[in-house]
mmCIF file of C-alpha atoms in Angstrom:
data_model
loop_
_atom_site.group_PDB
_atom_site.id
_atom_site.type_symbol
_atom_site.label_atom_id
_atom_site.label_comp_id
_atom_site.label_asym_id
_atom_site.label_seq_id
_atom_site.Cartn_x
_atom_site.Cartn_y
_atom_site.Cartn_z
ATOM 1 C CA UNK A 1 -122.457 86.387 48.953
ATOM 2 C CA UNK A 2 -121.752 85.465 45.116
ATOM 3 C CA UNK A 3 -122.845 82.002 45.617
ATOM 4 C CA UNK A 4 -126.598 82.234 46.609
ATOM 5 C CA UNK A 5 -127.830 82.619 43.320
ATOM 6 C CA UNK A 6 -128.462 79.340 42.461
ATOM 7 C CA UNK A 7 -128.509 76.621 44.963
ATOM 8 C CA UNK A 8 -128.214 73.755 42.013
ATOM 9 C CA UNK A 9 -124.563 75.567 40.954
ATOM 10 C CA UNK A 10 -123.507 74.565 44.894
ATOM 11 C CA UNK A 11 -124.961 71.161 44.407
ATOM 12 C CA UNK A 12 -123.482 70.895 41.076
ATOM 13 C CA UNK A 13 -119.390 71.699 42.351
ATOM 14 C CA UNK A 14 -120.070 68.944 45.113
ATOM 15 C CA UNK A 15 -121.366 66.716 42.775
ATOM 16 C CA UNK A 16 -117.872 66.720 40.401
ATOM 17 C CA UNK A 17 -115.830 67.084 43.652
ATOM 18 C CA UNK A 18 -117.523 63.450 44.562
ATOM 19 C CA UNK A 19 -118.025 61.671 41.431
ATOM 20 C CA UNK A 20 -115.267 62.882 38.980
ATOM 21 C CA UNK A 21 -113.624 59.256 39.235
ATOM 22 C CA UNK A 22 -117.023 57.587 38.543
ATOM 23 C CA UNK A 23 -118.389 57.436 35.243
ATOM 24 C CA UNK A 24 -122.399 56.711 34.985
ATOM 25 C CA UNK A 25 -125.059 58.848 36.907
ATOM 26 C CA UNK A 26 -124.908 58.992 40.651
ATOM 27 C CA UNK A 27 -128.447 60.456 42.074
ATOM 28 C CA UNK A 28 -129.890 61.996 45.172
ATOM 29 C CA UNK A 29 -133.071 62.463 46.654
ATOM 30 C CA UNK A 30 -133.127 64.316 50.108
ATOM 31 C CA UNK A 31 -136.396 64.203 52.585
ATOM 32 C CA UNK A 32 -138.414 61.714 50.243
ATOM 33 C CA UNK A 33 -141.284 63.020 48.517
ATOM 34 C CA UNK A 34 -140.710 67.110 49.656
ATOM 35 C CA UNK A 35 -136.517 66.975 48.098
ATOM 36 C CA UNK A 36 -135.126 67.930 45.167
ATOM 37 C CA UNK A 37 -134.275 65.546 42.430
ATOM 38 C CA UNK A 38 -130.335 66.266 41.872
ATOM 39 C CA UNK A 39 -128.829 64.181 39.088
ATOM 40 C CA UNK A 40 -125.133 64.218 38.059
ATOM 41 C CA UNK A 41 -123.597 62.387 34.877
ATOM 42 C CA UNK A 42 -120.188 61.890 33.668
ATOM 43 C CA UNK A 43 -119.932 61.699 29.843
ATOM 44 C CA UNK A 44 -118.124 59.213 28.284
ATOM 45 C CA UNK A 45 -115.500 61.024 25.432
ATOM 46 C CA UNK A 46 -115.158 57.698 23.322
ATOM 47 C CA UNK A 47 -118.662 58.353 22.309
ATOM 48 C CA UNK A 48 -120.762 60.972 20.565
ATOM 49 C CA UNK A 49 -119.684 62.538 17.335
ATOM 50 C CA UNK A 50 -115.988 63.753 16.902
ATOM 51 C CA UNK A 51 -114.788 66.546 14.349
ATOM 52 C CA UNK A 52 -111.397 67.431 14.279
ATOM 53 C CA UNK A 53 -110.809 65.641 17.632
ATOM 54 C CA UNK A 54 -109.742 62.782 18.878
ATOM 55 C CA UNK A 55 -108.988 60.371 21.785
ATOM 56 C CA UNK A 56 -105.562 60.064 23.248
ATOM 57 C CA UNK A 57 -104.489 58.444 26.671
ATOM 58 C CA UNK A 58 -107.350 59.494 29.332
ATOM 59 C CA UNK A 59 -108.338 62.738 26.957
ATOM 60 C CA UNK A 60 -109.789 64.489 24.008
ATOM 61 C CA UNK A 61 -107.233 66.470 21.944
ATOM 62 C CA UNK A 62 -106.975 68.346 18.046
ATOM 63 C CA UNK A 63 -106.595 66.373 15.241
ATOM 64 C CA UNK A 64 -104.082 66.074 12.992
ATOM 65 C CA UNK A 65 -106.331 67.282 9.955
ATOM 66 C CA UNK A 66 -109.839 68.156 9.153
ATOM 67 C CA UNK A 67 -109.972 71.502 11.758
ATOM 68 C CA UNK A 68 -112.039 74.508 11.297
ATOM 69 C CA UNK A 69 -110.789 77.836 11.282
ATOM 70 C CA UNK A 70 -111.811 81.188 12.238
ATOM 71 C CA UNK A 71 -110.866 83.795 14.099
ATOM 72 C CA UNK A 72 -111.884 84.579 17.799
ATOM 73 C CA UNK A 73 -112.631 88.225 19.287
ATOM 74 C CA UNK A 74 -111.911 88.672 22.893
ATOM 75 C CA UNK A 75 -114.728 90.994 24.015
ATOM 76 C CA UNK A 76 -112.005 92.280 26.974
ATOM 77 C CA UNK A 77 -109.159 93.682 24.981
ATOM 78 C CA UNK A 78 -107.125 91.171 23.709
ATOM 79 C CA UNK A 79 -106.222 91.086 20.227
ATOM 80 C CA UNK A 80 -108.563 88.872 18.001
ATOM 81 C CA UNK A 81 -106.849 85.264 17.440
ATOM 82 C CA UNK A 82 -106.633 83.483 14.032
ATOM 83 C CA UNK A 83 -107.487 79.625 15.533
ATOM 84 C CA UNK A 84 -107.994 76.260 14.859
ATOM 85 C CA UNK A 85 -110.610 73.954 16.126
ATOM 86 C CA UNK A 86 -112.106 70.926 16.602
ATOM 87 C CA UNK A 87 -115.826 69.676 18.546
ATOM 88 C CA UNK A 88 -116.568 66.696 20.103
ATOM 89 C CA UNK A 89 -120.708 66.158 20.280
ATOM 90 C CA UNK A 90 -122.056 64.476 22.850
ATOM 91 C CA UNK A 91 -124.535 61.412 22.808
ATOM 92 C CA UNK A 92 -127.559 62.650 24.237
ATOM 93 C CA UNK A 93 -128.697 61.650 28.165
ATOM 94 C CA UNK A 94 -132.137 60.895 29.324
ATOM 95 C CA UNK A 95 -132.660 62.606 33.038
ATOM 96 C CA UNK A 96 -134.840 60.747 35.331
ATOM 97 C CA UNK A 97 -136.728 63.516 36.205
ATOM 98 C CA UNK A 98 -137.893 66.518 34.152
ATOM 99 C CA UNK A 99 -135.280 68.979 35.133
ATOM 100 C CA UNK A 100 -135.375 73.292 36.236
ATOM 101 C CA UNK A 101 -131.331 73.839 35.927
ATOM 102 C CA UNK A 102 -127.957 72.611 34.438
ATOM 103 C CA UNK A 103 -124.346 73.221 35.649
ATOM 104 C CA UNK A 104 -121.817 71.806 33.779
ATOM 105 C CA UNK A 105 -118.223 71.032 35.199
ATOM 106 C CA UNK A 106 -115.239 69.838 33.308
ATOM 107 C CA UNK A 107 -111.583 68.745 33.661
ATOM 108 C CA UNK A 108 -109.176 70.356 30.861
ATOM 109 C CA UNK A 109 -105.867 71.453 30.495
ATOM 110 C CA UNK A 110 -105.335 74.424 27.936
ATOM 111 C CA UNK A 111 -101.756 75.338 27.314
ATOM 112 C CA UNK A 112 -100.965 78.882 26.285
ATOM 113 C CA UNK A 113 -102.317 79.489 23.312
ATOM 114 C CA UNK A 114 -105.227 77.358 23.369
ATOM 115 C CA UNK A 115 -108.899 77.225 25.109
ATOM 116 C CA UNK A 116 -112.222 75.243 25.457
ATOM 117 C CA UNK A 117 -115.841 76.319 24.638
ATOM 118 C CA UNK A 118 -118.494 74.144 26.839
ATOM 119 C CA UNK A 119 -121.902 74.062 25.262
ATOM 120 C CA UNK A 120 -125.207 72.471 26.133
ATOM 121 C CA UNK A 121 -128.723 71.317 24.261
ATOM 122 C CA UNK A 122 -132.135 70.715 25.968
ATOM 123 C CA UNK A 123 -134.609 67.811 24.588
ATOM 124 C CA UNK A 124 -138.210 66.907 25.931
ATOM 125 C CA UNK A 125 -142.145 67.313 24.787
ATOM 126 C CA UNK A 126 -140.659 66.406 21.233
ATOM 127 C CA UNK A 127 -138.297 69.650 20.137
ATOM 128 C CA UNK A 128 -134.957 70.016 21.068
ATOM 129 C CA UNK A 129 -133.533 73.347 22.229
ATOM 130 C CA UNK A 130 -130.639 75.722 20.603
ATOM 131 C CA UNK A 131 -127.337 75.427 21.667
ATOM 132 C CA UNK A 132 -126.555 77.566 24.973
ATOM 133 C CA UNK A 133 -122.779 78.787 25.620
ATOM 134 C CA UNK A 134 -122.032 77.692 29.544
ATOM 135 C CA UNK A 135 -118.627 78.697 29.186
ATOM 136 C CA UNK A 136 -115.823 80.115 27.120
ATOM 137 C CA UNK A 137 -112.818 79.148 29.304
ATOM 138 C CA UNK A 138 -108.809 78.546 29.575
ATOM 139 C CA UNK A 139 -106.840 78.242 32.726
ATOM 140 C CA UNK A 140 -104.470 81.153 31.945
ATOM 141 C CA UNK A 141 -104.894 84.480 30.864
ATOM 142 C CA UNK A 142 -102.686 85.923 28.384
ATOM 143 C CA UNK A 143 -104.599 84.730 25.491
ATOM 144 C CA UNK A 144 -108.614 85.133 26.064
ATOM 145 C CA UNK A 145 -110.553 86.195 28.685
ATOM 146 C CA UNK A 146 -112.347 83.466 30.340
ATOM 147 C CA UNK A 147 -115.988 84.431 30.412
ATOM 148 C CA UNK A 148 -119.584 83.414 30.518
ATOM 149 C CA UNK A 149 -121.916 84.364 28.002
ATOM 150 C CA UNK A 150 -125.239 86.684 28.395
ATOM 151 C CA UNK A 151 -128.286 87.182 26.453
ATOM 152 C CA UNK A 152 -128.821 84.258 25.670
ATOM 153 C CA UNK A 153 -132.441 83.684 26.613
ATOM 154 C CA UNK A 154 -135.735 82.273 24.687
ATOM 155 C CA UNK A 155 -138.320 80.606 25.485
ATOM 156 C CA UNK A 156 -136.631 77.570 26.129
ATOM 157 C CA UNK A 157 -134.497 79.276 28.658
ATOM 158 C CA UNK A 158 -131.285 81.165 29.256
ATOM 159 C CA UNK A 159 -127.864 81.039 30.866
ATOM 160 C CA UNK A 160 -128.108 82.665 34.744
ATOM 161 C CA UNK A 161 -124.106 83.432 34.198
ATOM 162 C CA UNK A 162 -123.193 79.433 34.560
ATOM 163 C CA UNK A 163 -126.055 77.469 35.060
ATOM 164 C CA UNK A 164 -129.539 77.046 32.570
ATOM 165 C CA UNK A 165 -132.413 77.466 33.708
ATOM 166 C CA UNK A 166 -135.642 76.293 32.156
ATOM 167 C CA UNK A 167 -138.087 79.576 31.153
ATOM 168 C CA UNK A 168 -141.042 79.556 33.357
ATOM 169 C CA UNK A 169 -143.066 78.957 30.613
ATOM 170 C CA UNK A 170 -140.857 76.432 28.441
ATOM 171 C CA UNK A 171 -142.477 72.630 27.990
ATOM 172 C CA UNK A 172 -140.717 70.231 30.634
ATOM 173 C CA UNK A 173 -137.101 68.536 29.342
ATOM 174 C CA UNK A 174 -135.653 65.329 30.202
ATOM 175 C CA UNK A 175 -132.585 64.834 28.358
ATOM 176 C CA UNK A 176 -129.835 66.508 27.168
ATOM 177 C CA UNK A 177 -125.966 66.703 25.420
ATOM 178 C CA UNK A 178 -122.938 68.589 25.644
ATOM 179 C CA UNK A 179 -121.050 69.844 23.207
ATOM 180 C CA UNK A 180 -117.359 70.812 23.997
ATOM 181 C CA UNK A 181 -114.739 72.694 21.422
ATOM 182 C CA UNK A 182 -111.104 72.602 21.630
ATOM 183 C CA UNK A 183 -109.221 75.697 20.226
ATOM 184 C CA UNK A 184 -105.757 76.599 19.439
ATOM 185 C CA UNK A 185 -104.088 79.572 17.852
ATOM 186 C CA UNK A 186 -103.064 79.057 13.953
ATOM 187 C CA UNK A 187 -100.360 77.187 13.233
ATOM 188 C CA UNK A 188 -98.662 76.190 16.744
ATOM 189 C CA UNK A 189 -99.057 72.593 16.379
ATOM 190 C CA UNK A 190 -100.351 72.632 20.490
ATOM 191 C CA UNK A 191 -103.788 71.772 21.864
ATOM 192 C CA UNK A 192 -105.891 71.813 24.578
ATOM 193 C CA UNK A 193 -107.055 67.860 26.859
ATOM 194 C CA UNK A 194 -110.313 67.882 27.812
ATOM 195 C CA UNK A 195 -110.507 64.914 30.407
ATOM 196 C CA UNK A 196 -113.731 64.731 31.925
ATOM 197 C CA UNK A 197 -116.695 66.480 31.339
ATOM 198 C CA UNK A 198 -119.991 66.166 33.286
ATOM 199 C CA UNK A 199 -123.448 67.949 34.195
ATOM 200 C CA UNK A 200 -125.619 67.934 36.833
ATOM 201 C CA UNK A 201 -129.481 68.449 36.396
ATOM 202 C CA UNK A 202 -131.746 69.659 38.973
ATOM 203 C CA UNK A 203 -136.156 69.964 39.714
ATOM 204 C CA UNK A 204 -137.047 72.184 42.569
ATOM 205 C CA UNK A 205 -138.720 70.683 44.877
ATOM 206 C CA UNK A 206 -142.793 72.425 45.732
ATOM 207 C CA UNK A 207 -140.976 73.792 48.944
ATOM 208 C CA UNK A 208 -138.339 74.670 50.166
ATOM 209 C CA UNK A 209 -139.014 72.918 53.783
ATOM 210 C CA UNK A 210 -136.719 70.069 53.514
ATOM 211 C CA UNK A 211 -136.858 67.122 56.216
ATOM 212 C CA UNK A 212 -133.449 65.836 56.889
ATOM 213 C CA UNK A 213 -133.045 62.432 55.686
ATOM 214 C CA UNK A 214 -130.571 61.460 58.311
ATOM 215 C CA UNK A 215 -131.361 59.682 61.812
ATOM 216 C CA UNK A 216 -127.408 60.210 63.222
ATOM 217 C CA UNK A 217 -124.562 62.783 63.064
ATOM 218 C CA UNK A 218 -120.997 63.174 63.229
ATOM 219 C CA UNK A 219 -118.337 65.406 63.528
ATOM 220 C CA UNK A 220 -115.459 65.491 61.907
ATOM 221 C CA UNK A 221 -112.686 68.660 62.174
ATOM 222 C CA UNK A 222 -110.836 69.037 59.341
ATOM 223 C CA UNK A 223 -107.441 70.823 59.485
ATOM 224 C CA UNK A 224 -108.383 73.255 56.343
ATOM 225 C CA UNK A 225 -105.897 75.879 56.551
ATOM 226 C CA UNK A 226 -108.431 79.236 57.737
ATOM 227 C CA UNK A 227 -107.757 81.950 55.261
ATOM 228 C CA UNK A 228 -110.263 85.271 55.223
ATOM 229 C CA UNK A 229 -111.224 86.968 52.167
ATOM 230 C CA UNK A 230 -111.705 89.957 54.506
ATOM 231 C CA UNK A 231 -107.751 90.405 54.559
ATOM 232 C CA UNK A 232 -107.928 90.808 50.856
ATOM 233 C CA UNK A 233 -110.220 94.120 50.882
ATOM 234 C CA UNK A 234 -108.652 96.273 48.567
ATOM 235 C CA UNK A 235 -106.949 94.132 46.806
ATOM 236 C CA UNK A 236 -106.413 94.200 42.445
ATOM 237 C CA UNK A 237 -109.387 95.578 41.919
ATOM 238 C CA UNK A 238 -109.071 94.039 38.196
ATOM 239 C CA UNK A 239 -110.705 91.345 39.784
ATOM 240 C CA UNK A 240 -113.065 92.293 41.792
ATOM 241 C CA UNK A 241 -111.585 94.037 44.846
ATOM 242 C CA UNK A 242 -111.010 91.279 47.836
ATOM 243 C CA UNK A 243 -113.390 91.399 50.622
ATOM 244 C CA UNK A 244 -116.671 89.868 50.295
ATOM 245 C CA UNK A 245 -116.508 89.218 46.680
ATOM 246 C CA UNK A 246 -114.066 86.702 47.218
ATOM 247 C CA UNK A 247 -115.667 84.124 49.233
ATOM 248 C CA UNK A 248 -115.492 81.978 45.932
ATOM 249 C CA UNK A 249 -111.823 81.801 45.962
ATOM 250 C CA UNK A 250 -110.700 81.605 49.300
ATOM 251 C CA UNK A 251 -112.729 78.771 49.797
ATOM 252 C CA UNK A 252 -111.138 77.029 46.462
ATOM 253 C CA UNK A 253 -107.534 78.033 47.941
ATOM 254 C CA UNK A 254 -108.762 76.684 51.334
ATOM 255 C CA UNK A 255 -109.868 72.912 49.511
ATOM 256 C CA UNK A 256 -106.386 73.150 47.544
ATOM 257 C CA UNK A 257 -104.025 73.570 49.862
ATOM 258 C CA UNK A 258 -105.471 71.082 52.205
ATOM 259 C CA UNK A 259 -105.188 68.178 49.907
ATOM 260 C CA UNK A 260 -102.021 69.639 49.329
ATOM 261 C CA UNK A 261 -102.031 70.838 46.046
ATOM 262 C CA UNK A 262 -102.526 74.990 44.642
ATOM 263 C CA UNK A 263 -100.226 77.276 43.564
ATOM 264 C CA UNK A 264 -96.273 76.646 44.504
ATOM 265 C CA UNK A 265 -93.574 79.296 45.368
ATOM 266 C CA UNK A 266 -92.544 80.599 41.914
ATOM 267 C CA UNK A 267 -96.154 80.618 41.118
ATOM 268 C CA UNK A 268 -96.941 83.133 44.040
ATOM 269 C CA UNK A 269 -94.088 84.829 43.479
ATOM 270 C CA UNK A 270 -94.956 85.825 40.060
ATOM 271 C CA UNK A 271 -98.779 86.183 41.293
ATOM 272 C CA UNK A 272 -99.684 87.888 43.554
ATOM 273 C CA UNK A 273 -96.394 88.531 45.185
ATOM 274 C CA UNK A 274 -94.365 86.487 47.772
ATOM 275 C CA UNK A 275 -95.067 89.519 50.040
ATOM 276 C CA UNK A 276 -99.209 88.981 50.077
ATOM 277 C CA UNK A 277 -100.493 87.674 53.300
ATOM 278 C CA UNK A 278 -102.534 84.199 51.937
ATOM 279 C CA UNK A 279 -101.486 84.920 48.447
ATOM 280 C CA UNK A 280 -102.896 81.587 47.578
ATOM 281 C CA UNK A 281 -106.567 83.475 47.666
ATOM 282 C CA UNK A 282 -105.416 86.316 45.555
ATOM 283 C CA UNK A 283 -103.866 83.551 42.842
ATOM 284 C CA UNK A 284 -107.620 81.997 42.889
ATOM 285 C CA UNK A 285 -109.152 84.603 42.459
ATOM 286 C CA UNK A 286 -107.300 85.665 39.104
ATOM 287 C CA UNK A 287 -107.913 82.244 37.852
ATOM 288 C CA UNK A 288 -111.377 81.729 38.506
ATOM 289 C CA UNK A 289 -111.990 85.437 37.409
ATOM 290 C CA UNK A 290 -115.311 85.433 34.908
ATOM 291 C CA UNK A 291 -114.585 88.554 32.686
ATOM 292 C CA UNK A 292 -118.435 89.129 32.114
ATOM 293 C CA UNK A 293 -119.703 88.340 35.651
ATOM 294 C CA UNK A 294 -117.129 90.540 36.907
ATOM 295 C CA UNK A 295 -116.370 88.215 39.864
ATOM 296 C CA UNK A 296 -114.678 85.157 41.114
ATOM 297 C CA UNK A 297 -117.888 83.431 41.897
ATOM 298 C CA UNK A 298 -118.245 81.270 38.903
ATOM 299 C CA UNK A 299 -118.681 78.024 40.145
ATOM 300 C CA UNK A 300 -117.473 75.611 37.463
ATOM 301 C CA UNK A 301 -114.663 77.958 37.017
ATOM 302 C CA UNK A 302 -113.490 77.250 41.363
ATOM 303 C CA UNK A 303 -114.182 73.630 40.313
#
């Protein structure tokens, strides 16, 4: 299963499915002394350093003026894209703990023809770290390739496909920032919204023997509609085949349609098909797809 990797990328997707109307920090500590110290904060867009970006209604956008340019080459086989950008630069947040990982989950739209690059920094035991890519990302397609980034490592850290994790080695951190990048192609005049972005910080606990906290329990059935990724087998192998590398996105089509929300009719019928059994799970998985993980298991990109 995709998702075992890392437990703190689980934690983190529960921790923006719960908080993402709260700003501030909301902690956790499970089974006292023995738990892990979880930690997830919203960042507030109105502060932090802005370049070529700037606030409007509940989101970040481009600038009028003052953008960089470049141009962007899609390691997957799109055509390189002239662009325009701007960065917003987070303040920086103390953790409460000295922390092992960081997931980072955000809220954006990115028409076509535009995209986001999510960035983080380390600080603790006086240095502060490089900048680590955690995601290069846009909710489409036909433009880029959304991917994660590899080889990133030093002795800092590196990025375990969408989470950083602290080298074995690396002096202990307790704060960090984000760093998020709006992109457009030259000259269209559109631009991406970022509208919430957030990170979650984790310290293993000694061991993994974790007391329950809880003294009572309930249960509660909810009427999740029960799709199989096992129907999918075989399935556009472009994105990983169906089957048990899909447990990412059925679940994510399983959470959507329940609240009543996901892909509607047209959508389906121009992806996957209106003739796919669950077609909803095949939809998910193209857009959650992480061209250099090579799966659908990306957690921020489900979230």
């Amino acid at each position: 299963m995709r998702l075992s990797r890392h437990a703190a990328v689980l934690v983190g997707a529960i921790a923006l499915v719960m908080t993402s109307l709260l700003p501030g920090t909301a902690l956790a500590k499970e089974g006292g002394s023995a738990g892990p110290n979880v930690a997830f904060t919203r960042a507030s867009l109105s502060s932090g350093t802005h370049a070529g970006v700037v606030l409007s209604g509940t989101g970040l956008v481009l600038a009028a003026g003052g953008l960089a340019s470049g141009t962007y080459a899609d390691p997957f086989g799109h055509p390189p894209i002239a662009y325009e950008s701007g960065t917003w630069i987070g303040a920086w947040t103390s953790t409460p703990f000295s922390y092992d990982e960081l997931v980072a989950s955000w809220n954006a739209e990115t028409p076509a023809g535009t995209w986001v690059r999510i960035e983080m920094q380390g600080r603790g035991s006086g240095r502060e770290t490089k900048l680590y890519t955690l995601g290069i990302w846009a909710s489409g397609d036909g433009d880029i390739h959304r991917t994660s980034v590899s080889l990133q490592g030093d002795g800092d850290g590196f990025i375990a496909i969408d989470t950083f994790v602290r080298g074995r080695k690396a002096l202990p951190l307790d704060g960090y920032r984000l760093q998020v990048t709006l992109y457009r192609r030259a000259g269209t005049g559109t631009t991406p919204t970022l509208r919430a972005v957030g990170a979650m910080v984790s310290a293993a606990p000694s061991k993994w023997t974790i007391p329950s906290a809880t003294t009572r329990t309930e249960r509660r059935v909810l009427a999740v509609p029960e799709y199989s990724q096992e129907t999918h087998i075989g399935h556009f192998p472009e994105y990983d085949n169906g089957g048990e590398a899909w447990c990412s996105p059925t679940s994510t089509a399983m959470v959507l349609r329940f609240w009543g929300t996901g892909p509607d009719a047209a959508a389906l019928a121009a992806f996957p098909g209106s003739d796919h059994l669950d077609g909803q799970v095949d939809h998910a998985a193209r857009y959650v797809y992480d061209w250099n993980y090579n799966g659908a298991g990306n957690w921020p990109y489900n979230t």
